[in-house]
């Protein structure tokens, strides 16, 4: 049986750490990729998952990070497959779920409500970005002091 599929909307999730990511989008996305790495081996144990998503707690997951724009050039890692969107990142995620999600448990991590609706119609579960491990902060960069997070 195929491992459960976790698709992460990088453009939506990368901003969860307020550290100037918008100036260094590719580097921040690489840090997100690295933070997702353990999920491929262990699933999401210890995360505050709703009961209907308990299957994400283990065992291992197939983790796919969909990237676009300035982050489209980052590479994958041993445990996280990176898929660059050729156009809209949302369309790439929907296509990925349609092509690879059928017949297995699939979840999409995004805060984008329109995308959540689109993937739910295909049978995927939706995971909020706050359930994912936070990426490391960008070294040497800080969020502007006047911005509240």
Coordinates of N, CA and C in Angstrom, one line a residue:
X1 N 0.8 -1.2 0.0 CA 0.0 0.0 0.0 C 0.9 1.2 0.0
X2 N 0.5 2.3 -0.7 CA 1.2 3.5 -0.8 C 1.2 4.2 0.5
X3 N 2.3 4.9 0.8 CA 2.3 5.8 2.0 C 1.3 6.9 1.8
X4 N 0.8 7.4 2.9 CA -0.1 8.6 2.8 C 0.7 9.7 2.3
X5 N -0.1 10.6 1.5 CA 0.5 11.7 0.8 C 0.2 13.0 1.6
X6 N 1.3 13.8 1.9 CA 1.1 15.1 2.4 C 1.7 16.1 1.4
X7 N 0.8 17.0 0.9 CA 1.2 18.0 0.0 C 1.2 19.3 0.7
X8 N 2.3 20.1 0.6 CA 2.5 21.3 1.4 C 2.5 22.5 0.4
X9 N 1.7 23.5 0.6 CA 1.6 24.7 -0.2 C 2.7 25.6 0.3
X10 N 3.9 25.6 -0.3 CA 5.0 26.3 0.2 C 4.8 27.8 0.3
X11 N 4.1 28.4 -0.8 CA 3.9 29.8 -0.8 C 3.0 30.3 0.3
X12 N 2.1 29.4 0.8 CA 1.2 29.8 1.9 C 1.8 29.5 3.2
X13 N 2.6 28.5 3.4 CA 3.1 28.0 4.7 C 4.5 28.7 5.1
X14 N 5.3 29.1 4.1 CA 6.6 29.7 4.4 C 6.5 30.9 5.3
X15 N 5.5 31.7 5.2 CA 5.4 32.9 6.0 C 5.0 32.7 7.5
X16 N 4.9 31.5 7.9 CA 4.5 31.2 9.3 C 5.6 31.7 10.3
X17 N 6.8 31.9 9.8 CA 7.8 32.4 10.7 C 8.1 33.9 10.2
X18 N 7.8 34.9 11.0 CA 8.0 36.3 10.6 C 9.4 36.8 10.7
X19 N 10.2 36.5 9.7 CA 11.6 36.8 9.8 C 12.2 37.4 8.6
X20 N 11.4 38.1 7.8 CA 11.8 38.7 6.6 C 11.9 37.7 5.4
X21 N 11.1 36.7 5.5 CA 11.1 35.6 4.4 C 10.7 36.2 3.0
X22 N 10.0 37.3 3.0 CA 9.6 37.9 1.7 C 10.8 38.5 0.9
X23 N 11.9 38.7 1.6 CA 13.1 39.2 1.0 C 14.0 38.1 0.5
X24 N 13.8 36.9 1.2 CA 14.7 35.8 0.9 C 13.8 34.5 0.8
X25 N 12.8 34.6 -0.2 CA 11.8 33.5 -0.3 C 12.4 32.1 -0.6
X26 N 13.4 32.0 -1.4 CA 14.0 30.7 -1.8 C 14.7 30.1 -0.5
X27 N 15.4 30.9 0.2 CA 16.1 30.4 1.4 C 15.1 30.0 2.4
X28 N 14.1 30.8 2.6 CA 13.1 30.4 3.6 C 12.4 29.1 3.2
X29 N 12.1 29.0 1.9 CA 11.5 27.7 1.5 C 12.4 26.5 1.7
X30 N 13.7 26.7 1.5 CA 14.6 25.6 1.8 C 14.6 25.2 3.2
X31 N 14.4 26.2 4.1 CA 14.3 25.9 5.6 C 13.0 25.2 5.9
X32 N 12.0 25.5 5.2 CA 10.7 24.8 5.3 C 10.8 23.4 4.9
X33 N 11.5 23.2 3.7 CA 11.7 21.8 3.2 C 12.4 21.0 4.3
X34 N 13.5 21.6 4.9 CA 14.3 20.9 5.8 C 13.5 20.5 7.1
X35 N 12.6 21.4 7.5 CA 11.7 21.2 8.7 C 10.7 20.1 8.4
X36 N 10.4 19.9 7.2 CA 9.4 18.8 6.8 C 10.1 17.4 6.7
X37 N 11.4 17.4 6.6 CA 12.2 16.2 6.4 C 11.8 15.0 7.4
X38 N 11.7 15.3 8.7 CA 11.4 14.1 9.6 C 10.0 13.5 9.4
X39 N 9.1 14.2 8.8 CA 7.8 13.7 8.6 C 7.8 12.5 7.6
X40 N 8.7 12.5 6.7 CA 8.8 11.3 5.8 C 9.1 10.0 6.5
X41 N 9.8 10.1 7.6 CA 10.1 8.9 8.4 C 9.2 8.6 9.5
X42 N 8.7 9.6 10.2 CA 7.9 9.4 11.4 C 6.5 9.8 11.3
X43 N 6.0 10.5 10.3 CA 4.7 11.0 10.3 C 4.7 12.2 11.2
X44 N 3.5 12.6 11.7 CA 3.4 13.8 12.5 C 3.1 13.5 14.0
X45 N 3.8 12.6 14.7 CA 3.5 12.3 16.1 C 3.7 13.5 16.9
X46 N 2.8 13.6 18.0 CA 3.0 14.7 18.9 C 2.3 16.0 18.4
X47 N 1.8 16.0 17.2 CA 1.2 17.2 16.7 C -0.3 17.2 17.2
X48 N -0.8 18.4 17.3 CA -2.2 18.5 17.8 C -3.1 18.4 16.6
X49 N -3.4 17.1 16.2 CA -4.2 16.8 15.0 C -5.6 16.5 15.4
X50 N -6.6 16.9 14.6 CA -7.9 16.5 14.9 C -8.1 15.0 14.7
X51 N -9.0 14.4 15.3 CA -9.2 12.9 15.3 C -9.3 12.4 13.8
X52 N -9.9 13.1 12.9 CA -10.0 12.6 11.6 C -8.7 12.7 10.8
X53 N -7.7 13.3 11.4 CA -6.4 13.4 10.7 C -5.3 12.6 11.5
X54 N -5.8 11.7 12.4 CA -4.8 11.0 13.3 C -3.9 10.1 12.4
X55 N -4.4 9.7 11.2 CA -3.5 8.9 10.4 C -2.3 9.6 9.9
X56 N -2.2 10.9 10.1 CA -0.9 11.6 9.7 C 0.1 11.4 10.8
X57 N -0.3 10.9 12.0 CA 0.7 10.8 13.1 C 1.7 9.6 12.8
X58 N 1.4 8.8 11.9 CA 2.4 7.7 11.6 C 1.7 6.6 10.8
X59 N 2.4 5.8 10.2 CA 3.9 5.8 10.1 C 4.3 6.9 9.1
X60 N 5.3 6.5 8.3 CA 5.9 7.5 7.4 C 4.9 8.1 6.4
X61 N 5.2 9.3 5.9 CA 4.4 10.0 4.9 C 5.3 10.2 3.7
X62 N 4.6 10.3 2.5 CA 5.3 10.9 1.3 C 5.0 12.4 1.4
X63 N 6.1 13.2 1.5 CA 6.0 14.6 1.6 C 6.3 15.3 0.3
X64 N 5.4 16.1 -0.2 CA 5.7 16.9 -1.4 C 5.5 18.3 -1.1
X65 N 6.5 19.1 -1.5 CA 6.4 20.6 -1.3 C 6.3 21.2 -2.6
X66 N 5.1 21.9 -2.8 CA 4.9 22.6 -4.1 C 5.4 24.0 -4.0
X67 N 6.3 24.4 -4.9 CA 6.9 25.8 -4.8 C 6.6 26.5 -6.1
X68 N 6.7 27.8 -6.0 CA 6.4 28.7 -7.2 C 7.2 30.0 -7.0
X69 N 7.2 30.8 -8.1 CA 7.9 32.1 -8.1 C 9.4 32.0 -7.7
X70 N 9.8 32.9 -6.8 CA 11.2 33.0 -6.5 C 11.8 31.7 -5.9
X71 N 10.9 30.8 -5.4 CA 11.3 29.6 -4.7 C 11.3 28.4 -5.7
X72 N 10.9 28.6 -6.9 CA 10.8 27.5 -7.9 C 12.1 26.8 -8.2
X73 N 13.2 27.4 -7.9 CA 14.5 26.7 -8.3 C 15.1 25.9 -7.2
X74 N 14.4 25.8 -6.0 CA 15.0 25.0 -4.9 C 14.9 23.5 -5.3
X75 N 15.8 22.7 -4.8 CA 15.8 21.3 -5.0 C 15.1 20.5 -3.9
X76 N 14.9 19.3 -4.2 CA 14.3 18.4 -3.2 C 15.4 17.9 -2.2
X77 N 15.0 17.2 -1.3 CA 16.0 16.6 -0.3 C 15.7 15.1 -0.3
X78 N 16.5 14.4 0.5 CA 16.3 12.9 0.4 C 14.9 12.4 0.8
X79 N 14.2 13.2 1.6 CA 12.9 12.8 2.0 C 11.7 13.7 1.6
X80 N 12.0 14.8 1.0 CA 10.9 15.7 0.6 C 11.1 16.0 -0.9
X81 N 10.1 15.6 -1.6 CA 10.1 15.9 -3.1 C 9.6 17.3 -3.3
X82 N 10.3 18.1 -4.1 CA 9.9 19.4 -4.4 C 9.4 19.5 -5.8
X83 N 8.2 20.0 -6.0 CA 7.5 20.1 -7.3 C 7.4 21.6 -7.6
X84 N 8.1 22.1 -8.6 CA 7.9 23.5 -9.0 C 6.7 23.7 -9.9
X85 N 5.8 24.7 -9.5 CA 4.6 24.9 -10.3 C 5.0 25.6 -11.6
X86 N 4.5 25.2 -12.7 CA 4.7 25.8 -14.0 C 3.9 27.0 -14.2
X87 N 2.9 27.2 -13.4 CA 2.0 28.4 -13.5 C 1.5 28.7 -12.1
X88 N 0.3 28.5 -11.8 CA -0.3 28.7 -10.5 C 0.1 27.6 -9.6
X89 N 0.5 28.0 -8.4 CA 0.8 26.9 -7.4 C -0.4 26.2 -7.0
X90 N -1.5 26.9 -6.9 CA -2.8 26.2 -6.5 C -3.2 25.2 -7.5
X91 N -3.0 25.5 -8.8 CA -3.4 24.6 -9.9 C -2.4 23.4 -9.8
X92 N -1.2 23.6 -9.5 CA -0.2 22.5 -9.5 C -0.6 21.6 -8.3
X93 N -1.0 22.1 -7.2 CA -1.4 21.3 -6.0 C -2.7 20.5 -6.4
X94 N -3.6 21.1 -7.0 CA -4.9 20.4 -7.4 C -4.5 19.2 -8.4
X95 N -3.7 19.5 -9.3 CA -3.3 18.5 -10.3 C -2.6 17.3 -9.6
X96 N -1.7 17.7 -8.7 CA -0.9 16.6 -8.0 C -1.9 15.8 -7.2
X97 N -2.8 16.4 -6.5 CA -3.8 15.6 -5.7 C -4.6 14.7 -6.6
X98 N -5.0 15.2 -7.8 CA -5.9 14.5 -8.7 C -5.1 13.3 -9.3
X99 N -3.8 13.5 -9.6 CA -3.0 12.5 -10.2 C -2.4 11.4 -9.2
X100 N -2.0 11.9 -8.0 CA -1.4 11.0 -7.1 C -2.1 10.6 -5.9
X101 N -3.2 11.4 -5.6 CA -3.9 11.1 -4.3 C -5.0 10.1 -4.4
X102 N -5.4 9.7 -5.6 CA -6.5 8.7 -5.7 C -6.1 7.4 -5.1
X103 N -7.0 6.8 -4.3 CA -6.7 5.5 -3.7 C -5.9 5.5 -2.5
X104 N -5.4 6.6 -2.0 CA -4.7 6.6 -0.7 C -5.0 7.9 0.1
X105 N -4.7 7.8 1.3 CA -5.0 9.0 2.2 C -4.1 10.1 1.7
X106 N -4.7 11.3 1.6 CA -4.0 12.5 1.1 C -4.4 13.7 2.0
X107 N -3.5 14.5 2.3 CA -3.8 15.8 3.0 C -3.0 16.9 2.4
X108 N -3.6 18.1 2.4 CA -2.9 19.2 1.8 C -2.8 20.3 2.9
X109 N -1.6 20.8 3.2 CA -1.4 21.8 4.2 C -1.4 23.2 3.5
X110 N -2.4 23.9 3.8 CA -2.6 25.3 3.3 C -3.6 26.1 4.1
X111 N -3.4 27.4 4.1 CA -4.4 28.2 4.8 C -5.3 28.9 3.7
X112 N -5.1 28.6 2.5 CA -5.8 29.2 1.4 C -7.2 28.5 1.3
X113 N -8.3 29.3 1.6 CA -9.6 28.6 1.7 C -10.1 28.2 0.3
X114 N -9.8 28.9 -0.7 CA -10.2 28.4 -2.1 C -9.5 27.1 -2.4
X115 N -8.2 27.0 -2.2 CA -7.5 25.8 -2.4 C -8.0 24.7 -1.5
X116 N -8.3 25.0 -0.3 CA -8.9 23.9 0.6 C -10.1 23.3 0.0
X117 N -11.0 24.2 -0.5 CA -12.2 23.7 -1.1 C -12.0 22.8 -2.4
X118 N -11.0 23.3 -3.2 CA -10.7 22.5 -4.4 C -10.2 21.1 -4.1
X119 N -9.3 21.0 -3.2 CA -8.7 19.7 -2.9 C -9.7 18.8 -2.1
X120 N -10.5 19.4 -1.3 CA -11.5 18.6 -0.5 C -12.5 18.0 -1.5
X121 N -12.8 18.7 -2.6 CA -13.7 18.1 -3.6 C -13.1 16.9 -4.3
X122 N -11.7 16.8 -4.2 CA -11.0 15.6 -4.8 C -10.8 14.5 -3.8
X123 N -11.3 14.7 -2.5 CA -11.2 13.7 -1.5 C -10.0 13.9 -0.5
X124 N -9.3 15.0 -0.7 CA -8.1 15.2 0.2 C -8.6 15.8 1.5
X125 N -7.9 15.5 2.5 CA -8.1 16.2 3.8 C -7.3 17.5 3.8
X126 N -7.7 18.4 4.7 CA -7.0 19.7 4.8 C -6.4 19.9 6.1
X127 N -5.2 20.3 6.1 CA -4.4 20.5 7.3 C -4.0 22.0 7.4
X128 N -4.2 22.6 8.5 CA -3.8 24.0 8.6 C -2.2 24.1 8.7
X129 N -1.6 25.2 8.2 CA -0.2 25.3 8.3 C 0.3 25.3 9.8
X130 N -0.5 25.7 10.7 CA 0.0 25.7 12.1 C 0.2 24.3 12.7
X131 N -0.3 23.3 12.0 CA 0.0 21.9 12.5 C 1.3 21.4 12.0
X132 N 1.9 22.0 11.1 CA 3.3 21.6 10.6 C 4.4 22.1 11.5
X133 N 5.5 21.4 11.5 CA 6.7 21.9 12.2 C 7.1 23.3 11.6
X134 N 7.4 24.2 12.5 CA 7.9 25.5 12.1 C 9.3 25.3 11.5
X135 N 9.6 26.1 10.5 CA 10.9 26.1 9.9 C 11.8 27.0 10.8
X136 N 13.1 26.8 10.6 CA 14.1 27.6 11.3 C 14.0 29.0 10.8
X137 N 14.4 29.9 11.6 CA 14.4 31.4 11.2 C 15.6 31.6 10.3
X138 N 15.4 32.5 9.4 CA 16.5 32.9 8.5 C 17.6 33.5 9.3
X139 N 18.8 33.1 9.1 CA 19.9 33.6 9.9 C 20.1 35.1 9.5
X140 N 20.4 35.9 10.6 CA 20.7 37.3 10.4 C 19.6 38.2 9.9
X141 N 18.4 37.8 10.0 CA 17.3 38.6 9.5 C 16.2 38.7 10.6
X142 N 15.5 39.8 10.7 CA 14.5 39.9 11.7 C 13.3 40.6 11.1
X143 N 12.1 40.3 11.6 CA 10.9 41.0 11.1 C 11.0 42.5 11.5
X144 N 10.4 43.3 10.7 CA 10.3 44.8 11.0 C 9.7 45.0 12.4
X145 N 10.2 45.9 13.2 CA 9.8 46.1 14.6 C 8.3 46.6 14.6
X146 N 7.9 47.3 13.6 CA 6.6 47.9 13.6 C 5.5 46.9 13.2
X147 N 5.8 45.7 12.8 CA 4.9 44.7 12.3 C 4.5 43.8 13.5
X148 N 3.2 43.6 13.8 CA 2.8 42.7 14.8 C 2.6 41.4 14.3
X149 N 3.1 40.4 15.0 CA 2.9 39.0 14.6 C 2.2 38.3 15.7

